[in-house]
Amino acid sequence: MSQGDSNPAAIPHAAEDIQGDDRWMSQHNRFVLDCKDKEPDVLFVGDSMVQLMQQYEIWRELFSPLHALNFGIGGDTTRHVLWRLKNGELENIKPKVIVVWVGTNNHENTAEEVAGGIEAIVQLINTRQPQAKIIVLGLLPRGEKPNPLRQKNAKVNQLLKVSLPKLTNVQLLDTDGGFVHSDGAISCHDMFDFLHLTGGGYAKICKPLHELIMQLLEETPEEKQTTIA
Amino acid sequence: MVQLMQQYEIWRELFSPLHALNFGIGGDTTRHVLWRLKNGELENIKPKVIVVWVGTNNHENTAEEVAGGIEAIVQLINTRQPQAKIIVLGLLPRGEKPNPLRQKNAKVNQLLKVSLPKLTNVQLLDTDGGFVHSDGAISCHDMFDFLHLTGGGYAKICKPLHELIMQLLEETPEEKQTTIA
């Protein structure tokens, strides 16, 4: 089902340079250049949850060896990711696995709209990269104590659990990470600002993620690739 | 800039051994830091050195106002923590290519270079880091999003910062502290 204009979270939108240093576009342009130079087998795309992962040692340990590229931009919503993927970040590459992690910043959208935005991203990837197996990561809980955003993110995950099986070549990896303790609190040792993960927090997510990626990579038949001149 | 520092190994290597606390919050402006320092974050402690690094998010303020905000923070600390030696870190350049925010941040640093010597117990550490290359570009290897530092980027800043802190700590006479019950 196409989202069209009925779901605001599924309308591609480039970030405007409000602050004055044009960093969003600089990052997007760099990713487009990466697509021309590099041949990733695994592509990560999303918001700061994706972007920050590359700053920790765990990226080099688990994902660099898989020839992974990281196209995360902090603050991005589903609309930004859709725009980027439509405007060069899926060109010239043929990854076997694409990891999508976005949605926690969609503050102006309902859970239904966010889930719809993620589905639109999956469908776009299906069209442009039909060979790619997609892993959608569930949205993590956030905030030190229970709050509406936790419920909203959980709702998005519930909706995706139902809708993603109906789409092609995609699965949901809803790794709780055990971040929410029995008293409902999240520790700053897992999320240093109760949103972004510490190295330890990432380790809890990346272990199952890495296993799943390895599984999907092993399932992919080795293709003979003509060298890109 | 302060908050993320603690997420890299360099914090544990250089600053944890100095019994350092990190009170950085992403997105904060001078106004937020002033509020926090007035509302508990300087209570019950007696640090020998206080490092202040804020100002790059003050988008609604002019360079003069930002410098003034940083001076106000210094003066507040002087009042509440008269024993503390303050290091104010200069604002770093940002953005991949030359842009107005680089000029603004540089202007703040220039103003502080003039104003801070007139205040008490404070110095400016304006470490360029060599982040801006000859073509005017900043590399994502230093600033992964052209604002926030990578581990390598932090190393360039933290080395001179650590040296200065060590120097200031050595200058401080050891006090006999009564244990807080």
Short mmCIF file of C-alpha atoms in Angstrom, two decimals:
data_model
loop_
_atom_site.label_atom_id
_atom_site.label_comp_id
_atom_site.label_asym_id
_atom_site.label_seq_id
_atom_site.Cartn_x
_atom_site.Cartn_y
_atom_site.Cartn_z
CA MET A 1 0.00 0.00 0.00
CA SER A 2 1.50 3.34 -0.93
CA GLN A 3 1.52 6.09 1.63
CA GLY A 4 1.28 8.94 -0.83
CA ASP A 5 0.33 12.24 0.67
CA SER A 6 -1.97 10.80 3.31
CA ASN A 7 0.83 10.09 5.75
CA PRO A 8 2.93 13.13 6.59
CA ALA A 9 5.69 10.88 7.95
CA ALA A 10 6.06 9.31 4.51
CA ILE A 11 6.62 12.51 2.56
CA PRO A 12 10.31 12.89 1.72
CA HIS A 13 11.77 16.12 3.05
CA ALA A 14 15.28 17.53 3.09
CA ALA A 15 16.38 19.28 6.27
CA GLU A 16 16.59 23.05 6.06
CA ASP A 17 19.78 24.76 7.15
CA ILE A 18 18.43 26.71 10.08
CA GLN A 19 21.64 26.98 12.08
CA GLY A 20 23.77 28.24 9.20
CA ASP A 21 26.53 25.67 8.70
CA ASP A 22 24.67 23.36 6.32
CA ARG A 23 25.84 20.23 8.09
CA TRP A 24 22.92 18.05 7.09
CA MET A 25 23.53 18.57 3.41
CA SER A 26 27.30 18.14 3.90
CA GLN A 27 26.69 14.76 5.50
CA HIS A 28 24.23 13.72 2.79
CA ASN A 29 26.68 14.73 0.05
CA ARG A 30 29.43 12.75 1.69
CA PHE A 31 27.20 9.67 1.74
CA VAL A 32 26.42 10.12 -1.94
CA LEU A 33 30.16 10.28 -2.64
CA ASP A 34 30.67 7.14 -0.55
CA CYS A 35 28.17 5.39 -2.80
CA LYS A 36 30.32 6.22 -5.80
CA ASP A 37 33.61 5.12 -4.23
CA LYS A 38 32.66 2.17 -2.11
CA GLU A 39 31.00 -1.22 -2.42
CA PRO A 40 29.31 -1.93 0.88
CA ASP A 41 27.79 -5.31 1.59
CA VAL A 42 25.89 -3.88 4.52
CA LEU A 43 24.33 -0.44 4.70
CA PHE A 44 23.08 1.20 7.89
CA VAL A 45 20.70 4.12 7.48
CA GLY A 46 18.81 6.19 10.02
CA ASP A 47 19.16 8.78 12.75
CA SER A 48 21.65 9.37 15.59
CA MET A 49 21.12 5.84 16.90
CA VAL A 50 22.80 4.69 13.69
CA GLN A 51 25.29 7.55 13.44
CA LEU A 52 26.67 7.27 16.95
CA MET A 53 27.22 3.54 16.59
CA GLN A 54 30.16 4.23 14.35
CA GLN A 55 31.90 6.27 17.04
CA TYR A 56 32.25 3.30 19.34
CA GLU A 57 34.79 0.50 19.12
CA ILE A 58 31.99 -1.99 18.53
CA TRP A 59 31.54 -0.69 14.99
CA ARG A 60 35.09 -1.51 14.04
CA GLU A 61 34.87 -4.91 15.75
CA LEU A 62 31.56 -6.14 14.38
CA PHE A 63 30.57 -4.16 11.32
CA SER A 64 33.62 -2.73 9.55
CA PRO A 65 34.77 -6.27 8.71
CA LEU A 66 31.46 -6.81 6.95
CA HIS A 67 32.15 -3.83 4.66
CA ALA A 68 29.46 -1.74 6.21
CA LEU A 69 28.69 1.89 5.55
CA ASN A 70 26.97 4.14 8.05
CA PHE A 71 24.49 6.67 6.67
CA GLY A 72 23.08 7.88 9.96
CA ILE A 73 22.36 11.56 10.62
CA GLY A 74 21.45 12.74 14.10
CA GLY A 75 17.98 14.22 14.39
CA ASP A 76 16.64 12.60 11.25
CA THR A 77 13.01 11.53 10.95
CA THR A 78 11.49 9.07 8.48
CA ARG A 79 10.94 12.01 6.10
CA HIS A 80 14.65 12.88 6.05
CA VAL A 81 15.71 9.28 5.49
CA LEU A 82 13.20 8.91 2.66
CA TRP A 83 14.54 12.04 0.98
CA ARG A 84 18.15 10.90 1.31
CA LEU A 85 17.45 7.45 -0.05
CA LYS A 86 15.62 8.94 -3.02
CA ASN A 87 18.39 11.42 -3.69
CA GLY A 88 21.54 9.42 -4.15
CA GLU A 89 22.16 7.32 -1.09
CA LEU A 90 21.07 4.14 -2.84
CA GLU A 91 22.88 4.84 -6.11
CA ASN A 92 25.84 2.85 -7.43
CA ILE A 93 25.78 0.34 -4.60
CA LYS A 94 24.33 -3.12 -4.20
CA PRO A 95 24.39 -4.05 -0.52
CA LYS A 96 23.21 -7.48 0.56
CA VAL A 97 21.76 -6.23 3.82
CA ILE A 98 20.30 -2.84 4.71
CA VAL A 99 19.68 -1.95 8.35
CA VAL A 100 17.07 0.73 8.97
CA TRP A 101 16.79 2.46 12.34
CA VAL A 102 14.70 5.63 12.46
CA GLY A 103 11.50 6.96 13.99
CA THR A 104 12.34 8.12 17.50
CA ASN A 105 12.67 11.74 16.31
CA ASN A 106 9.27 11.85 14.54
CA HIS A 107 7.79 14.05 17.25
CA GLU A 108 5.12 15.56 15.01
CA ASN A 109 3.70 12.22 13.99
CA THR A 110 1.51 9.60 15.61
CA ALA A 111 2.74 6.07 16.13
CA GLU A 112 0.67 4.98 13.13
CA GLU A 113 2.27 7.62 10.94
CA VAL A 114 5.77 6.72 12.11
CA ALA A 115 5.20 3.04 11.37
CA GLY A 116 3.85 4.07 7.97
CA GLY A 117 6.95 6.15 7.34
CA ILE A 118 9.18 3.19 8.12
CA GLU A 119 7.09 0.99 5.81
CA ALA A 120 7.50 3.57 3.06
CA ILE A 121 11.27 3.38 3.53
CA VAL A 122 11.14 -0.41 3.25
CA GLN A 123 9.07 -0.21 0.08
CA LEU A 124 11.42 2.34 -1.45
CA ILE A 125 14.38 0.06 -0.72
CA ASN A 126 12.50 -2.91 -2.18
CA THR A 127 12.13 -0.96 -5.41
CA ARG A 128 15.65 0.44 -5.68
CA GLN A 129 17.52 -2.47 -4.08
CA PRO A 130 15.42 -5.58 -4.70
CA GLN A 131 18.28 -7.87 -3.75
CA ALA A 132 18.78 -6.34 -0.31
CA LYS A 133 17.50 -8.02 2.80
CA ILE A 134 16.22 -5.39 5.17
CA ILE A 135 16.45 -5.37 8.94
CA VAL A 136 14.29 -2.79 10.67
CA LEU A 137 15.39 -2.16 14.23
CA GLY A 138 12.64 -1.53 16.76
CA LEU A 139 12.55 1.86 18.46
CA LEU A 140 14.11 1.81 21.90
CA PRO A 141 12.47 3.06 25.07
CA ARG A 142 13.68 6.51 26.12
CA GLY A 143 13.62 8.82 29.10
CA GLU A 144 14.74 7.98 32.60
CA LYS A 145 11.25 7.07 33.81
CA PRO A 146 8.04 5.90 32.12
CA ASN A 147 6.70 8.61 29.82
CA PRO A 148 4.47 8.95 26.72
CA LEU A 149 7.35 8.56 24.28
CA ARG A 150 8.04 5.08 25.59
CA GLN A 151 4.46 4.12 24.89
CA LYS A 152 4.59 5.71 21.48
CA ASN A 153 7.80 3.94 20.48
CA ALA A 154 6.43 0.62 21.76
CA LYS A 155 3.27 1.21 19.73
CA VAL A 156 5.34 1.79 16.59
CA ASN A 157 7.09 -1.52 17.20
CA GLN A 158 3.78 -3.32 17.72
CA LEU A 159 2.42 -1.92 14.46
CA LEU A 160 5.56 -2.92 12.59
CA LYS A 161 5.36 -6.42 14.02
CA VAL A 162 2.05 -6.78 12.20
CA SER A 163 2.79 -4.85 9.02
CA LEU A 164 6.36 -5.78 8.13
CA PRO A 165 5.66 -9.49 7.54
CA LYS A 166 3.39 -8.38 4.72
CA LEU A 167 6.23 -6.61 2.95
CA THR A 168 9.09 -8.13 1.00
CA ASN A 169 12.54 -9.13 2.18
CA VAL A 170 12.26 -7.42 5.54
CA GLN A 171 12.22 -8.39 9.18
CA LEU A 172 11.85 -6.54 12.42
CA LEU A 173 14.56 -6.88 15.05
CA ASP A 174 12.85 -5.68 18.18
CA THR A 175 15.67 -5.99 20.67
CA ASP A 176 14.62 -4.71 24.02
CA GLY A 177 18.17 -4.68 25.35
CA GLY A 178 16.77 -5.03 28.83
CA PHE A 179 17.18 -1.30 29.25
CA VAL A 180 14.06 -0.80 31.32
CA HIS A 181 14.58 -2.10 34.83
CA SER A 182 11.93 -3.55 37.09
CA ASP A 183 11.29 -0.14 38.63
CA GLY A 184 10.67 1.31 35.18
CA ALA A 185 13.94 3.24 35.13
CA ILE A 186 16.56 3.39 32.41
CA SER A 187 20.14 3.74 33.55
CA CYS A 188 22.55 6.38 32.29
CA HIS A 189 25.06 3.54 32.02
CA ASP A 190 23.02 2.26 29.08
CA MET A 191 21.81 5.61 27.71
CA PHE A 192 24.02 8.51 28.79
CA ASP A 193 21.28 11.06 28.22
CA PHE A 194 18.39 8.61 28.46
CA LEU A 195 18.14 8.52 24.67
CA HIS A 196 21.56 7.85 23.16
CA LEU A 197 23.35 4.60 23.91
CA THR A 198 26.66 4.23 25.65
CA GLY A 199 29.21 1.71 24.39
CA GLY A 200 27.74 -0.81 26.80
CA GLY A 201 24.23 -0.05 25.62
CA TYR A 202 25.23 -0.56 22.00
CA ALA A 203 26.84 -3.88 22.82
CA LYS A 204 23.48 -5.20 23.98
CA ILE A 205 21.82 -4.23 20.71
CA CYS A 206 24.66 -5.03 18.36
CA LYS A 207 25.16 -8.60 19.45
CA PRO A 208 21.79 -9.89 18.17
CA LEU A 209 21.96 -7.48 15.24
CA HIS A 210 25.35 -8.80 14.19
CA GLU A 211 24.14 -12.37 14.46
CA LEU A 212 21.16 -11.65 12.26
CA ILE A 213 23.27 -9.85 9.67
CA MET A 214 25.72 -12.75 9.54
CA GLN A 215 22.81 -15.12 9.05
CA LEU A 216 21.41 -13.06 6.18
CA LEU A 217 24.82 -12.67 4.57
CA GLU A 218 25.34 -16.42 4.64
CA GLU A 219 22.02 -16.96 2.96
CA THR A 220 22.95 -14.67 0.09
CA PRO A 221 24.45 -16.50 -2.88
CA GLU A 222 27.82 -15.11 -3.94
CA GLU A 223 27.32 -13.20 -7.14
CA LYS A 224 29.90 -12.53 -9.75
CA GLN A 225 30.15 -8.76 -9.79
CA THR A 226 31.48 -6.89 -12.76
CA THR A 227 34.03 -4.40 -11.57
CA ILE A 228 32.72 -0.85 -11.62
CA ALA A 229 35.12 1.08 -13.89
CA MET B 1 31.00 18.86 23.42
CA VAL B 2 31.48 18.10 27.11
CA GLN B 3 28.89 15.34 27.36
CA LEU B 4 30.15 13.25 24.46
CA MET B 5 33.72 13.37 25.74
CA GLN B 6 32.78 10.92 28.47
CA GLN B 7 31.67 8.35 25.92
CA TYR B 8 35.13 7.94 24.46
CA GLU B 9 38.01 5.97 25.93
CA ILE B 10 40.00 9.17 26.35
CA TRP B 11 37.84 10.18 29.28
CA ARG B 12 38.71 7.08 31.21
CA GLU B 13 42.39 7.45 30.28
CA LEU B 14 42.92 11.10 31.04
CA PHE B 15 40.16 12.45 33.27
CA SER B 16 38.64 9.67 35.37
CA PRO B 17 41.97 9.29 37.22
CA LEU B 18 41.70 12.96 38.17
CA HIS B 19 38.34 12.28 39.84
CA ALA B 20 36.46 14.24 37.26
CA LEU B 21 32.71 14.62 36.89
CA ASN B 22 31.02 15.38 33.60
CA PHE B 23 28.00 17.68 33.72
CA GLY B 24 27.53 18.13 30.02
CA ILE B 25 24.06 18.11 28.43
CA GLY B 26 23.72 18.04 24.66
CA GLY B 27 22.10 21.12 23.17
CA ASP B 28 22.72 23.34 26.16
CA THR B 29 23.31 27.05 25.78
CA THR B 30 24.93 29.43 28.27
CA ARG B 31 21.45 30.01 29.72
CA HIS B 32 20.92 26.34 30.48
CA VAL B 33 24.34 25.99 32.08
CA LEU B 34 23.78 29.10 34.21
CA TRP B 35 20.48 27.71 35.44
CA ARG B 36 21.98 24.33 36.27
CA LEU B 37 24.90 25.84 38.15
CA LYS B 38 22.55 28.04 40.14
CA ASN B 39 20.25 25.12 40.92
CA GLY B 40 22.38 22.50 42.61
CA GLU B 41 25.23 21.55 40.33
CA LEU B 42 27.76 23.45 42.41
CA GLU B 43 26.47 22.30 45.78
CA ASN B 44 28.30 20.04 48.19
CA ILE B 45 31.43 19.84 46.07
CA LYS B 46 34.73 21.67 46.10
CA PRO B 47 36.52 21.01 42.84
CA LYS B 48 39.99 22.40 42.31
CA VAL B 49 39.47 22.90 38.60
CA ILE B 50 36.29 23.60 36.65
CA VAL B 51 36.28 23.27 32.86
CA VAL B 52 33.59 25.23 31.03
CA TRP B 53 32.75 24.52 27.40
CA VAL B 54 29.53 26.02 26.08
CA GLY B 55 28.32 28.57 23.53
CA THR B 56 28.16 26.83 20.18
CA ASN B 57 24.40 26.22 20.58
CA ASN B 58 23.53 29.85 21.37
CA HIS B 59 21.95 30.34 17.97
CA GLU B 60 19.69 33.19 19.08
CA ASN B 61 22.53 35.27 20.41
CA THR B 62 25.23 37.43 18.92
CA ALA B 63 28.89 36.66 19.51
CA GLU B 64 29.00 39.48 22.07
CA GLU B 65 26.06 38.02 23.95
CA VAL B 66 27.54 34.54 23.92
CA ALA B 67 30.84 35.81 25.30
CA GLY B 68 28.88 37.68 27.95
CA GLY B 69 27.01 34.51 28.85
CA ILE B 70 30.27 32.65 29.33
CA GLU B 71 31.60 35.50 31.46
CA ALA B 72 28.48 35.32 33.60
CA ILE B 73 29.13 31.61 34.13
CA VAL B 74 32.69 32.36 35.21
CA GLN B 75 31.53 35.03 37.63
CA LEU B 76 28.91 32.70 39.10
CA ILE B 77 31.56 30.05 39.65
CA ASN B 78 33.89 32.63 41.23
CA THR B 79 31.15 33.40 43.74
CA ARG B 80 30.09 29.86 44.57
CA GLN B 81 33.48 28.14 44.17
CA PRO B 82 36.10 30.78 44.93
CA GLN B 83 38.82 28.16 45.24
CA ALA B 84 38.26 26.70 41.79
CA LYS B 85 40.52 27.49 38.89
CA ILE B 86 38.46 27.82 35.75
CA ILE B 87 39.41 26.75 32.26
CA VAL B 88 37.15 28.08 29.52
CA LEU B 89 37.52 26.14 26.29
CA GLY B 90 37.29 28.14 23.09
CA LEU B 91 34.46 27.35 20.70
CA LEU B 92 35.50 25.09 17.86
CA PRO B 93 34.93 25.79 14.19
CA ARG B 94 31.98 23.86 12.73
CA GLY B 95 30.47 22.91 9.40
CA GLU B 96 32.28 21.20 6.56
CA LYS B 97 33.13 24.43 4.75
CA PRO B 98 33.54 28.07 5.79
CA ASN B 99 30.24 29.47 7.03
CA PRO B 100 28.89 32.23 9.30
CA LEU B 101 28.94 30.06 12.42
CA ARG B 102 32.68 29.63 12.14
CA GLN B 103 33.11 33.37 12.12
CA LYS B 104 30.74 33.74 15.03
CA ASN B 105 32.50 31.14 17.17
CA ALA B 106 35.88 32.68 16.34
CA LYS B 107 34.50 36.08 17.33
CA VAL B 108 33.36 34.70 20.68
CA ASN B 109 36.88 33.39 21.27
CA GLN B 110 38.42 36.74 20.34
CA LEU B 111 36.14 38.55 22.77
CA LEU B 112 36.93 36.09 25.54
CA LYS B 113 40.64 36.49 24.92
CA VAL B 114 40.20 40.15 25.89
CA SER B 115 37.62 39.83 28.64
CA LEU B 116 38.64 36.73 30.59
CA PRO B 117 42.01 38.09 31.79
CA LYS B 118 40.03 40.76 33.63
CA LEU B 119 38.15 38.12 35.63
CA THR B 120 39.41 36.02 38.52
CA ASN B 121 40.98 32.59 38.49
CA VAL B 122 40.16 31.87 34.86
CA GLN B 123 41.99 31.25 31.64
CA LEU B 124 40.98 30.60 28.06
CA LEU B 125 42.23 27.49 26.34
CA ASP B 126 41.68 28.25 22.70
CA THR B 127 42.84 25.00 21.13
CA ASP B 128 42.39 25.11 17.42
CA GLY B 129 43.00 21.40 17.02
CA GLY B 130 44.07 22.05 13.48
CA PHE B 131 40.63 21.00 12.39
CA VAL B 132 40.35 23.46 9.53
CA HIS B 133 42.53 22.37 6.62
CA SER B 134 44.22 24.65 4.14
CA ASP B 135 41.24 24.39 1.80
CA GLY B 136 38.94 25.55 4.58
CA ALA B 137 37.39 22.11 5.02
CA ILE B 138 36.83 20.17 8.22
CA SER B 139 37.13 16.41 7.96
CA CYS B 140 34.51 13.97 9.17
CA HIS B 141 37.42 12.04 10.68
CA ASP B 142 37.73 14.86 13.22
CA MET B 143 34.04 15.81 13.47
CA PHE B 144 31.74 13.01 12.39
CA ASP B 145 28.86 15.37 11.67
CA PHE B 146 30.99 18.49 11.25
CA LEU B 147 30.12 19.57 14.79
CA HIS B 148 30.70 16.71 17.22
CA LEU B 149 34.19 15.32 17.68
CA THR B 150 35.30 11.79 16.92
CA GLY B 151 37.64 10.01 19.31
CA GLY B 152 40.53 11.28 17.22
CA GLY B 153 39.19 14.80 17.30
CA TYR B 154 38.85 14.71 21.08
CA ALA B 155 42.43 13.49 21.42
CA LYS B 156 43.67 16.68 19.77
CA ILE B 157 41.76 18.85 22.24
CA CYS B 158 42.20 16.72 25.34
CA LYS B 159 45.98 16.56 25.23
CA PRO B 160 46.57 20.29 25.86
CA LEU B 161 43.53 20.39 28.14
CA HIS B 162 44.87 17.56 30.27
CA GLU B 163 48.27 19.20 30.50
CA LEU B 164 46.74 22.45 31.67
CA ILE B 165 44.55 20.71 34.24
CA MET B 166 47.55 18.81 35.61
CA GLN B 167 49.44 22.07 35.89
CA LEU B 168 46.60 23.74 37.79
CA LEU B 169 46.12 20.74 40.08
CA GLU B 170 49.80 20.77 40.98
CA GLU B 171 49.61 24.42 41.86
CA THR B 172 46.76 23.80 44.32
CA PRO B 173 47.87 23.26 47.91
CA GLU B 174 46.51 20.04 49.44
CA GLU B 175 43.79 20.87 51.93
CA LYS B 176 42.70 18.81 54.87
CA GLN B 177 39.08 17.98 54.18
CA THR B 178 36.67 16.96 56.91
CA THR B 179 34.68 13.93 55.83
CA ILE B 180 31.09 14.77 54.95
CA ALA B 181 28.95 12.67 57.32
#
